[in-house]
Amino acid sequence: MIGGLFIYNHKGEVLISRVYRDDIGRNAVDAFRVNVIHARQQVRSPVTNIARTSFFHVKRSNIWLAAVTKQNVNAAMVFEFLYKMCDVMTAYFGKISEENIKNNFVLIYELLDEILDFGYPQNSETGALKTFITQQGIKGQLQTKEEQSQITSQVTGQIGWRREGIKYRRNELFLDVLESVNLLMSPQGQVLSAHVSGRVVMKSYLSGMPECKFGMNDKIVIDKQGKGGASDDAGKSGKQSIAIDDCTFHQCVRLSKFDSERSISFIPPDGEYELMRYRTTKDIILPFRVIPLVREVGRTKLEVKVVIKSNFKPSLLAQKIEVRIPTPLNTSGVQVICMKGKAKYKASENAIVWKIKRMAGMKESQISAEIELLPTNDKKKWARPPISMNFEVPFAPSGLKVRYLKVFESKLNYSDHDVIKWVRYIGRSGIYETRC
Amino acid sequence: MQALANQLCENRQFGSKMTDSKYFTTTKKGEIFELKAELNSDKKEKKKEAVKKVIASMTVGKDVSALFPDVVNCMQTDNLELKKLVYLYLMNYAKSQPDMAIMAVNTFVKDCEDPNPLIRALAVRTMGCIRVDKITEYLCEPLRKCLKDEDPYVRKTAAVCVAKLHDINAQLVEDQGFLDTLKDLISDSNPMVVANAVAALSEIAESHPNSNLMDLNPQTMNKLLTALNECTEWGQIFILDCLANYTPRDDRESQSICERVTPRLSHANSAVVLSAVKVLMKFMEMLPKDLDYYGTLLKKLAPPLVTLLSAEPELQYVALRNINLIVQRRPEILKHEMKVFYVKYNDPIYVKLEKLDIMIRLASQANIAQVLAELKEYATEVDVDFVRKAVRAIGRCAIKVEQSAERCVSTLLDLIQTKVNYVVQEAIVVIKDIFRKYPNKYESVIATLCENLDSLDEPEARAAMIWIVGEYAERIDNADELLESFLEGFHDESTQVQLQLLTAIVKLFLKKPTETQELVQQVLSLATQDSDNPDLRDRGYIYWRLLSTDPVAAKEVVLAEKPLISEETDLIEPTLLEELICHIGTLASVYHKPPSAFVEGNHGVQHKGLPGSAGSAESESPDAVSAGAATEAPAAVIPSQGDLLGDLLNLDLTPPATTGPLPHSGGMQMGAMDLLGGGLDSLLGGDLGGSPAMGAGFGAPPAAMPPAFSAPVSGSLYDLFDLDNGVGMPLGSFCPPKTVWLPAMKAKGLEISGTFVRHAGVIQMEMTITNKAMSVMTGFAIQFNRNSFGLAPAGPIQVPSPLSPNQNIEVSLPLNTVGPVMKMEPLNNLQVAFKNNIDVFYFSCQYPISVLFAEDGKMERQVFLATWKDIPNENESQFQIKDCHLNSDAASNKLQSINIFTIAERTVDGQDMLYQSMKLTNGIWALAELKVQAGNPNYTVSLKCRAPEVSQCVFQSYEAVLKN
């Protein structure tokens, strides 16, 4: 299991060091600094073995988090734990920075004591932790016996992510379908790979212990219903169902029920959390198409023309559009002309950055640039990195639609109709690249 | 202005006083003293502040143990935060102050009775972390109570505490009956208690490999599977990892477990998913393949594995390493998922390299076109390692998918045209393999390759090019010129290139004997007389003798048809693969090494294996053993990087048994004159009609034969290779006594003790193998892990099997130093896998570095002086050898026996100073100054070496031989 946990600043100074196992000595702290943080070359692996000690590390801004072990631990678990730890810290004190860590070191030690015992991860749900690990450190004395046992039963219980007795005047929930659409396209416009990875993020402000059921236009479910009888939903709306390649759920979702009936039922945590993640590859709406044209004019000049076409309903507006056109390292000057938005050559990033604030569907726009090159005797040709794009659109490129989210709370007297529900779809670019 | 700035600064400092970061800034003198005063202050707030400062100092590595009593005094407090801080301090320093730690016991015991369950748990959790024997005694009673506490939070903490206590004092845990209580907790009503109990028991069970601690039976399995649905994500991982150790009774049970585990594949936590995959991969082995469910399960595995690739890069890396194993074991799972492994421009390099690996494995006729287009794209990227691997991948595709070979070759030619140095070299290496796979098909490109001859500076590429020239000598008009150009710098080439050059020129000679006799003569004498490398010498002599005795046979042997090379690359050896499948998700699966290779002690080093499928379990195993015994893998394997290109017969990696066709002319004379006897005429006869000039040209004896050779030891050719006889051994070589490397207890009755020795330039591993088991042992085989100096067995181990019970046998295994290299810790550590019909055993041993001291380690005086000055002083290290009663001459003689040569000697103030040099087989020189003073039994050795890490080992050799 995890033998120790260290947090370093960018210089390699240790900010937090917690050792859980006897086989990890103080020298492990230095070994990581010398061999990884101060190593000259780029990190070649997130797992490093130094003198029979294994180090797992992740970086958040310029902070290094390293877990150390001498045993054959579950490596996936260690990384999941490190991410979780970052989440917990962020939930407690915001951004993970040297200053914040130093300011909260007592709290961090307290958390580390709680969420990792002898190197075994324990309950690390922030909702539960916040009930008894507080920054004031006074709660310990004020709790009544009932409160104490409620805390412990929540921390260890089946529903560790929600406490009992939550009350809201207004029962409300917000559903965000956040998708990132990823594309790799060949210069000729052939889709080499495309997929959508989506998340359903929920903010719930519901009283009691509500039982929820979430439904979407999942092909398998719709087909099943279609067989069973005429399905109103699918028939009326005419919306197509979508094929979901795979999905994963927050631990509140009953997985065995999903496995057998493909229904998503759960008791939600209070506040914001990620209900599910999913991935689709079929029938993706690619919001933009990039058509590049690069021409080398002699050895010292490049002509670049890039056309972007928006491919969605004309009534919708895409926002925050940014096209990044890489330029060779030996670029000496760039002249740009674009029809829409602003374009600028950024020498430090070796790219022309073209920004458009808004663009409606079914439109197109173009940029052309002349790139002057310094003559070099470098034999190696320019690698031509792909043109990448960023944008945000107000629909789900996968075609996913939320069909319902039903709330049942039998003990308290509010019904599904009393809950105010908000649904929002946002599609963003993931890695959206076109080779040129 | 300045004042204002100062003011501002001060204000800011004042402002930040409200936070904790100030504790990191106290570095003044007398700090400890001040802290002491503050800790003993009456004011609670001040106390707490002081403890925080102490913890901050502790974190940055300052020693604050002097404050122990003062901190412990703060322990009795109602303030939970303060208490936790004091506990944190205690855990760190209790071990250094065991007596004072006792002071804390009372508070712990009291806290274990506290009405607040959080405090009870905190106390028992902390107590377990204090590794002081006296405290553990006091821990037992409170722990017993806590294990039965009414509050689940306390019970789950106590469960882990049993594992802690077991780590400190295993006997105590057993005596106190905690293990039984822990087992009872598996039936606890609270899922988290169950999960922690499972984790604790699994850990304890690992250190008792044979105990049936976990006692996995259908009832417990049922309990675990139920708890699986209810506990936290981490608990699910503990339980799944534990389930993976179970062996179901039959396929039906196996299926029912699989059915209950599959829902976990949709968990958001990747570790839960991977652990579930592990259980499924293992239990699938037991399912009949014609079962519908088997197919369903296979289909269910692919999507979650693909989903793992959208996780954070570090997890992607872990997932990819595991997918690499899964694809090797069950290629059908991901065969349609090629696209997800396409490399993204911004992927971290470690993700890119792993993806590429998997792409090659998944390449098939169906997807080859896309794959090639991708690979060509990658070959223009920036990262050198990645580009090389991409080029190599193109070559692999050509070999794997015949239909694509032509496209691959033309892609490679395009890449060669880019003239990017490392791309060209990599391309040539893979084209060599393509020639092997498709002989007489693509030779038209040779001309293009030859154009790039000059730009090749890496041994592997040079060797590949030389191989191509030798192999196709008859089609290359100026083959002799090309090879001759390489010959000029023969001694500066790496061994790999030297060996290849030797073979290539012999091939050339056999193909075009008329014009090339001078060349072959030259290379043979370079290889046999001027080289220190035993491999090269041996190969040279064998060729020489082959050519001189029976040139027709030589032609048959050297130009023999080569076996086909396999389509797959770098496959993990099947038994290791099976073991790694059982470790999916863990570090072992990331390193692709068994846990014993990187875990110390006996934690988790038990060997795991896949269960056999219902019908074939028994019948398969004997086959597996015999196949494994034949060293590595099937004969047709592509050399992995770093292997010697072509051994003597140019058959990569074939077992040395094929050296059989050597002329076994028993009575052949060893005299130098006879070496190139008249036999040559018969080869040339046909072509030349026995030109007299020929005979003369070859008759000229080599100027000086090395002593080992000219010594009339015995007439047989084989004596040269019979190293046991110690051909021309000088003084009695130093041979450390044998030590037990593998005790019988750990290896099911197989005991191996051994030592290393260097005889006449050959390193030998001398072993005594004893069978202490009840049954006969057969099928011995040995393999080394990569090590610092590339030590590798020169041939398979020769054990006249079977070895009956209670019998022992002495075996000496000649080693070479051309194996793959990896720096070990310590430097002279060697990890060995030893196999017999029962199992594979792993042990590690250390060889004296003196076995690596080459015979030609005597440096010229001037060179010595210059080198000594040239090596920076920080590379110098000094050692003392105590109680040594030799005079300087005797010491010098003794050292010479292990090839440490005395170059000069001078006497200063009654002190003899010996200047010595030695050379390691990998070309590292070490220089030494040995001070010997009459009457003083303590010697001083100063070592200087460009690679200072070897100094320690070299010193050990000094000490060993001088004290021997």
PDB file of N, CA and C in Angstrom, chain A residues 133-198:
ATOM      1  N   ILE A 133     -14.265  17.274   9.663  1.00  0.00           N
ATOM      2  CA  ILE A 133     -12.959  17.928   9.585  1.00  0.00           C
ATOM      3  C   ILE A 133     -13.212  19.341   9.124  1.00  0.00           C
ATOM      4  N   THR A 134     -13.069  20.253  10.075  1.00  0.00           N
ATOM      5  CA  THR A 134     -13.403  21.637   9.773  1.00  0.00           C
ATOM      6  C   THR A 134     -12.171  22.465  10.009  1.00  0.00           C
ATOM      7  N   GLN A 135     -12.114  23.580   9.354  1.00  0.00           N
ATOM      8  CA  GLN A 135     -10.918  24.392   9.498  1.00  0.00           C
ATOM      9  C   GLN A 135     -10.827  25.034  10.882  1.00  0.00           C
ATOM     10  N   GLN A 136     -11.941  25.097  11.575  1.00  0.00           N
ATOM     11  CA  GLN A 136     -11.899  25.726  12.893  1.00  0.00           C
ATOM     12  C   GLN A 136     -11.408  24.763  13.975  1.00  0.00           C
ATOM     13  N   GLY A 137     -11.646  23.508  13.774  1.00  0.00           N
ATOM     14  CA  GLY A 137     -11.164  22.536  14.746  1.00  0.00           C
ATOM     15  C   GLY A 137     -11.893  22.601  16.057  1.00  0.00           C
ATOM     16  N   ILE A 138     -13.067  23.209  16.070  1.00  0.00           N
ATOM     17  CA  ILE A 138     -13.773  23.312  17.343  1.00  0.00           C
ATOM     18  C   ILE A 138     -14.971  22.375  17.374  1.00  0.00           C
ATOM     19  N   LYS A 139     -15.322  21.864  16.227  1.00  0.00           N
ATOM     20  CA  LYS A 139     -16.547  21.104  16.159  1.00  0.00           C
ATOM     21  C   LYS A 139     -16.515  19.893  17.089  1.00  0.00           C
ATOM     22  N   GLY A 140     -15.301  19.383  17.264  1.00  0.00           N
ATOM     23  CA  GLY A 140     -15.145  18.193  18.085  1.00  0.00           C
ATOM     24  C   GLY A 140     -15.857  18.289  19.420  1.00  0.00           C
ATOM     25  N   GLN A 141     -15.812  19.481  20.007  1.00  0.00           N
ATOM     26  CA  GLN A 141     -16.384  19.582  21.345  1.00  0.00           C
ATOM     27  C   GLN A 141     -17.891  19.831  21.326  1.00  0.00           C
ATOM     28  N   LEU A 142     -18.360  20.383  20.247  1.00  0.00           N
ATOM     29  CA  LEU A 142     -19.742  20.835  20.268  1.00  0.00           C
ATOM     30  C   LEU A 142     -20.741  19.764  19.835  1.00  0.00           C
ATOM     31  N   GLN A 143     -20.200  18.672  19.273  1.00  0.00           N
ATOM     32  CA  GLN A 143     -21.133  17.683  18.758  1.00  0.00           C
ATOM     33  C   GLN A 143     -21.889  16.969  19.866  1.00  0.00           C
ATOM     34  N   THR A 144     -23.121  16.705  19.602  1.00  0.00           N
ATOM     35  CA  THR A 144     -23.882  15.875  20.527  1.00  0.00           C
ATOM     36  C   THR A 144     -23.648  14.429  20.144  1.00  0.00           C
ATOM     37  N   LYS A 145     -24.094  13.586  21.010  1.00  0.00           N
ATOM     38  CA  LYS A 145     -23.914  12.166  20.754  1.00  0.00           C
ATOM     39  C   LYS A 145     -24.567  11.744  19.436  1.00  0.00           C
ATOM     40  N   GLU A 146     -25.743  12.278  19.185  1.00  0.00           N
ATOM     41  CA  GLU A 146     -26.464  11.908  17.957  1.00  0.00           C
ATOM     42  C   GLU A 146     -25.671  12.353  16.727  1.00  0.00           C
ATOM     43  N   GLU A 147     -25.189  13.586  16.854  1.00  0.00           N
ATOM     44  CA  GLU A 147     -24.425  14.108  15.722  1.00  0.00           C
ATOM     45  C   GLU A 147     -23.224  13.232  15.436  1.00  0.00           C
ATOM     46  N   GLN A 148     -22.555  12.823  16.525  1.00  0.00           N
ATOM     47  CA  GLN A 148     -21.361  12.003  16.342  1.00  0.00           C
ATOM     48  C   GLN A 148     -21.690  10.707  15.628  1.00  0.00           C
ATOM     49  N   SER A 149     -22.727  10.049  16.084  1.00  0.00           N
ATOM     50  CA  SER A 149     -22.998   8.750  15.477  1.00  0.00           C
ATOM     51  C   SER A 149     -23.524   8.938  14.055  1.00  0.00           C
ATOM     52  N   GLN A 150     -24.137  10.087  13.829  1.00  0.00           N
ATOM     53  CA  GLN A 150     -24.570  10.346  12.461  1.00  0.00           C
ATOM     54  C   GLN A 150     -23.365  10.512  11.542  1.00  0.00           C
ATOM     55  N   ILE A 151     -22.380  11.206  12.063  1.00  0.00           N
ATOM     56  CA  ILE A 151     -21.155  11.393  11.270  1.00  0.00           C
ATOM     57  C   ILE A 151     -20.526  10.043  10.964  1.00  0.00           C
ATOM     58  N   THR A 152     -20.331   9.242  12.009  1.00  0.00           N
ATOM     59  CA  THR A 152     -19.632   7.980  11.772  1.00  0.00           C
ATOM     60  C   THR A 152     -20.433   7.062  10.865  1.00  0.00           C
ATOM     61  N   SER A 153     -21.747   7.100  10.993  1.00  0.00           N
ATOM     62  CA  SER A 153     -22.497   6.193  10.133  1.00  0.00           C
ATOM     63  C   SER A 153     -22.470   6.701   8.700  1.00  0.00           C
ATOM     64  N   GLN A 154     -22.360   8.014   8.552  1.00  0.00           N
ATOM     65  CA  GLN A 154     -22.262   8.495   7.176  1.00  0.00           C
ATOM     66  C   GLN A 154     -20.913   8.152   6.564  1.00  0.00           C
ATOM     67  N   VAL A 155     -19.858   8.329   7.363  1.00  0.00           N
ATOM     68  CA  VAL A 155     -18.526   8.085   6.835  1.00  0.00           C
ATOM     69  C   VAL A 155     -18.342   6.618   6.451  1.00  0.00           C
ATOM     70  N   THR A 156     -18.943   5.734   7.213  1.00  0.00           N
ATOM     71  CA  THR A 156     -18.725   4.318   6.944  1.00  0.00           C
ATOM     72  C   THR A 156     -19.897   3.688   6.209  1.00  0.00           C
ATOM     73  N   GLY A 157     -20.970   4.429   6.061  1.00  0.00           N
ATOM     74  CA  GLY A 157     -22.214   3.793   5.657  1.00  0.00           C
ATOM     75  C   GLY A 157     -22.336   3.514   4.191  1.00  0.00           C
ATOM     76  N   GLN A 158     -23.483   2.954   3.850  1.00  0.00           N
ATOM     77  CA  GLN A 158     -23.743   2.615   2.467  1.00  0.00           C
ATOM     78  C   GLN A 158     -23.901   3.869   1.629  1.00  0.00           C
ATOM     79  N   ILE A 159     -24.458   4.916   2.262  1.00  0.00           N
ATOM     80  CA  ILE A 159     -24.648   6.155   1.515  1.00  0.00           C
ATOM     81  C   ILE A 159     -23.722   7.190   2.109  1.00  0.00           C
ATOM     82  N   GLY A 160     -22.438   6.943   1.892  1.00  0.00           N
ATOM     83  CA  GLY A 160     -21.419   7.778   2.524  1.00  0.00           C
ATOM     84  C   GLY A 160     -21.386   9.175   1.957  1.00  0.00           C
ATOM     85  N   TRP A 161     -22.084   9.374   0.854  1.00  0.00           N
ATOM     86  CA  TRP A 161     -21.973  10.669   0.183  1.00  0.00           C
ATOM     87  C   TRP A 161     -23.090  11.638   0.564  1.00  0.00           C
ATOM     88  N   ARG A 162     -24.028  11.189   1.406  1.00  0.00           N
ATOM     89  CA  ARG A 162     -25.122  12.090   1.759  1.00  0.00           C
ATOM     90  C   ARG A 162     -25.463  11.942   3.230  1.00  0.00           C
ATOM     91  N   ARG A 163     -25.702  13.081   3.868  1.00  0.00           N
ATOM     92  CA  ARG A 163     -26.108  12.973   5.265  1.00  0.00           C
ATOM     93  C   ARG A 163     -27.627  13.079   5.365  1.00  0.00           C
ATOM     94  N   GLU A 164     -28.135  12.631   6.468  1.00  0.00           N
ATOM     95  CA  GLU A 164     -29.588  12.688   6.644  1.00  0.00           C
ATOM     96  C   GLU A 164     -29.990  14.053   7.153  1.00  0.00           C
ATOM     97  N   GLY A 165     -31.278  14.301   7.021  1.00  0.00           N
ATOM     98  CA  GLY A 165     -31.825  15.511   7.620  1.00  0.00           C
ATOM     99  C   GLY A 165     -31.544  16.783   6.855  1.00  0.00           C
ATOM    100  N   ILE A 166     -31.290  16.684   5.561  1.00  0.00           N
ATOM    101  CA  ILE A 166     -31.084  17.891   4.760  1.00  0.00           C
ATOM    102  C   ILE A 166     -32.462  18.492   4.442  1.00  0.00           C
ATOM    103  N   LYS A 167     -32.552  19.797   4.571  1.00  0.00           N
ATOM    104  CA  LYS A 167     -33.858  20.441   4.294  1.00  0.00           C
ATOM    105  C   LYS A 167     -33.669  21.655   3.409  1.00  0.00           C
ATOM    106  N   TYR A 168     -34.501  21.808   2.402  1.00  0.00           N
ATOM    107  CA  TYR A 168     -34.509  22.997   1.553  1.00  0.00           C
ATOM    108  C   TYR A 168     -35.933  23.520   1.453  1.00  0.00           C
ATOM    109  N   ARG A 169     -36.069  24.822   1.428  1.00  0.00           N
ATOM    110  CA  ARG A 169     -37.398  25.402   1.231  1.00  0.00           C
ATOM    111  C   ARG A 169     -37.840  25.140  -0.191  1.00  0.00           C
ATOM    112  N   ARG A 170     -36.912  25.324  -1.100  1.00  0.00           N
ATOM    113  CA  ARG A 170     -37.217  25.131  -2.505  1.00  0.00           C
ATOM    114  C   ARG A 170     -36.401  23.927  -2.974  1.00  0.00           C
ATOM    115  N   ASN A 171     -37.091  22.905  -3.446  1.00  0.00           N
ATOM    116  CA  ASN A 171     -36.355  21.753  -3.961  1.00  0.00           C
ATOM    117  C   ASN A 171     -36.030  22.003  -5.430  1.00  0.00           C
ATOM    118  N   GLU A 172     -34.745  21.995  -5.707  1.00  0.00           N
ATOM    119  CA  GLU A 172     -34.332  22.442  -7.018  1.00  0.00           C
ATOM    120  C   GLU A 172     -33.184  21.577  -7.507  1.00  0.00           C
ATOM    121  N   LEU A 173     -33.124  21.338  -8.794  1.00  0.00           N
ATOM    122  CA  LEU A 173     -31.918  20.671  -9.290  1.00  0.00           C
ATOM    123  C   LEU A 173     -31.533  21.173 -10.672  1.00  0.00           C
ATOM    124  N   PHE A 174     -30.228  21.164 -10.914  1.00  0.00           N
ATOM    125  CA  PHE A 174     -29.671  21.662 -12.175  1.00  0.00           C
ATOM    126  C   PHE A 174     -28.922  20.521 -12.839  1.00  0.00           C
ATOM    127  N   LEU A 175     -29.219  20.313 -14.108  1.00  0.00           N
ATOM    128  CA  LEU A 175     -28.507  19.273 -14.849  1.00  0.00           C
ATOM    129  C   LEU A 175     -27.718  19.933 -15.971  1.00  0.00           C
ATOM    130  N   ASP A 176     -26.445  19.678 -16.011  1.00  0.00           N
ATOM    131  CA  ASP A 176     -25.639  20.180 -17.117  1.00  0.00           C
ATOM    132  C   ASP A 176     -25.125  18.998 -17.914  1.00  0.00           C
ATOM    133  N   VAL A 177     -25.397  18.998 -19.205  1.00  0.00           N
ATOM    134  CA  VAL A 177     -24.788  17.986 -20.065  1.00  0.00           C
ATOM    135  C   VAL A 177     -23.604  18.668 -20.727  1.00  0.00           C
ATOM    136  N   LEU A 178     -22.409  18.287 -20.292  1.00  0.00           N
ATOM    137  CA  LEU A 178     -21.196  18.928 -20.801  1.00  0.00           C
ATOM    138  C   LEU A 178     -20.473  17.942 -21.696  1.00  0.00           C
ATOM    139  N   GLU A 179     -20.279  18.330 -22.925  1.00  0.00           N
ATOM    140  CA  GLU A 179     -19.622  17.392 -23.825  1.00  0.00           C
ATOM    141  C   GLU A 179     -18.365  18.012 -24.394  1.00  0.00           C
ATOM    142  N   SER A 180     -17.353  17.181 -24.570  1.00  0.00           N
ATOM    143  CA  SER A 180     -16.228  17.684 -25.340  1.00  0.00           C
ATOM    144  C   SER A 180     -16.078  16.798 -26.549  1.00  0.00           C
ATOM    145  N   VAL A 181     -16.027  17.449 -27.699  1.00  0.00           N
ATOM    146  CA  VAL A 181     -15.990  16.696 -28.941  1.00  0.00           C
ATOM    147  C   VAL A 181     -14.560  16.711 -29.468  1.00  0.00           C
ATOM    148  N   ASN A 182     -14.077  15.508 -29.770  1.00  0.00           N
ATOM    149  CA  ASN A 182     -12.691  15.347 -30.183  1.00  0.00           C
ATOM    150  C   ASN A 182     -12.633  14.889 -31.630  1.00  0.00           C
ATOM    151  N   LEU A 183     -11.704  15.477 -32.349  1.00  0.00           N
ATOM    152  CA  LEU A 183     -11.636  15.141 -33.769  1.00  0.00           C
ATOM    153  C   LEU A 183     -10.186  15.126 -34.230  1.00  0.00           C
ATOM    154  N   LEU A 184      -9.893  14.185 -35.066  1.00  0.00           N
ATOM    155  CA  LEU A 184      -8.626  14.213 -35.786  1.00  0.00           C
ATOM    156  C   LEU A 184      -8.970  14.002 -37.252  1.00  0.00           C
ATOM    157  N   MET A 185      -8.661  15.025 -38.061  1.00  0.00           N
ATOM    158  CA  MET A 185      -9.056  14.961 -39.461  1.00  0.00           C
ATOM    159  C   MET A 185      -7.821  15.038 -40.340  1.00  0.00           C
ATOM    160  N   SER A 186      -7.859  14.335 -41.453  1.00  0.00           N
ATOM    161  CA  SER A 186      -6.728  14.385 -42.377  1.00  0.00           C
ATOM    162  C   SER A 186      -6.841  15.660 -43.208  1.00  0.00           C
ATOM    163  N   PRO A 187      -5.768  16.086 -43.842  1.00  0.00           N
ATOM    164  CA  PRO A 187      -5.815  17.324 -44.641  1.00  0.00           C
ATOM    165  C   PRO A 187      -6.890  17.252 -45.730  1.00  0.00           C
ATOM    166  N   GLN A 188      -7.191  16.019 -46.159  1.00  0.00           N
ATOM    167  CA  GLN A 188      -8.171  15.860 -47.223  1.00  0.00           C
ATOM    168  C   GLN A 188      -9.602  15.866 -46.692  1.00  0.00           C
ATOM    169  N   GLY A 189      -9.764  16.012 -45.404  1.00  0.00           N
ATOM    170  CA  GLY A 189     -11.104  16.094 -44.849  1.00  0.00           C
ATOM    171  C   GLY A 189     -11.673  14.748 -44.451  1.00  0.00           C
ATOM    172  N   GLN A 190     -10.797  13.760 -44.311  1.00  0.00           N
ATOM    173  CA  GLN A 190     -11.276  12.452 -43.898  1.00  0.00           C
ATOM    174  C   GLN A 190     -11.188  12.375 -42.368  1.00  0.00           C
ATOM    175  N   VAL A 191     -12.258  11.895 -41.751  1.00  0.00           N
ATOM    176  CA  VAL A 191     -12.264  11.812 -40.289  1.00  0.00           C
ATOM    177  C   VAL A 191     -11.423  10.612 -39.871  1.00  0.00           C
ATOM    178  N   LEU A 192     -10.293  10.868 -39.222  1.00  0.00           N
ATOM    179  CA  LEU A 192      -9.433   9.766 -38.797  1.00  0.00           C
ATOM    180  C   LEU A 192      -9.950   9.173 -37.501  1.00  0.00           C
ATOM    181  N   SER A 193     -10.327  10.023 -36.583  1.00  0.00           N
ATOM    182  CA  SER A 193     -10.991   9.533 -35.386  1.00  0.00           C
ATOM    183  C   SER A 193     -11.798  10.672 -34.797  1.00  0.00           C
ATOM    184  N   ALA A 194     -12.938  10.321 -34.253  1.00  0.00           N
ATOM    185  CA  ALA A 194     -13.785  11.331 -33.625  1.00  0.00           C
ATOM    186  C   ALA A 194     -14.541  10.666 -32.493  1.00  0.00           C
ATOM    187  N   HIS A 195     -14.598  11.332 -31.390  1.00  0.00           N
ATOM    188  CA  HIS A 195     -15.447  10.830 -30.323  1.00  0.00           C
ATOM    189  C   HIS A 195     -15.883  11.976 -29.425  1.00  0.00           C
ATOM    190  N   VAL A 196     -16.983  11.729 -28.730  1.00  0.00           N
ATOM    191  CA  VAL A 196     -17.460  12.711 -27.774  1.00  0.00           C
ATOM    192  C   VAL A 196     -17.276  12.109 -26.400  1.00  0.00           C
ATOM    193  N   SER A 197     -16.637  12.844 -25.492  1.00  0.00           N
ATOM    194  CA  SER A 197     -16.689  12.377 -24.119  1.00  0.00           C
ATOM    195  C   SER A 197     -17.520  13.383 -23.335  1.00  0.00           C
ATOM    196  N   GLY A 198     -18.566  12.868 -22.751  1.00  0.00           N
ATOM    197  CA  GLY A 198     -19.519  13.747 -22.099  1.00  0.00           C
ATOM    198  C   GLY A 198     -19.621  13.481 -20.618  1.00  0.00           C
TER     199      GLY A 198
END
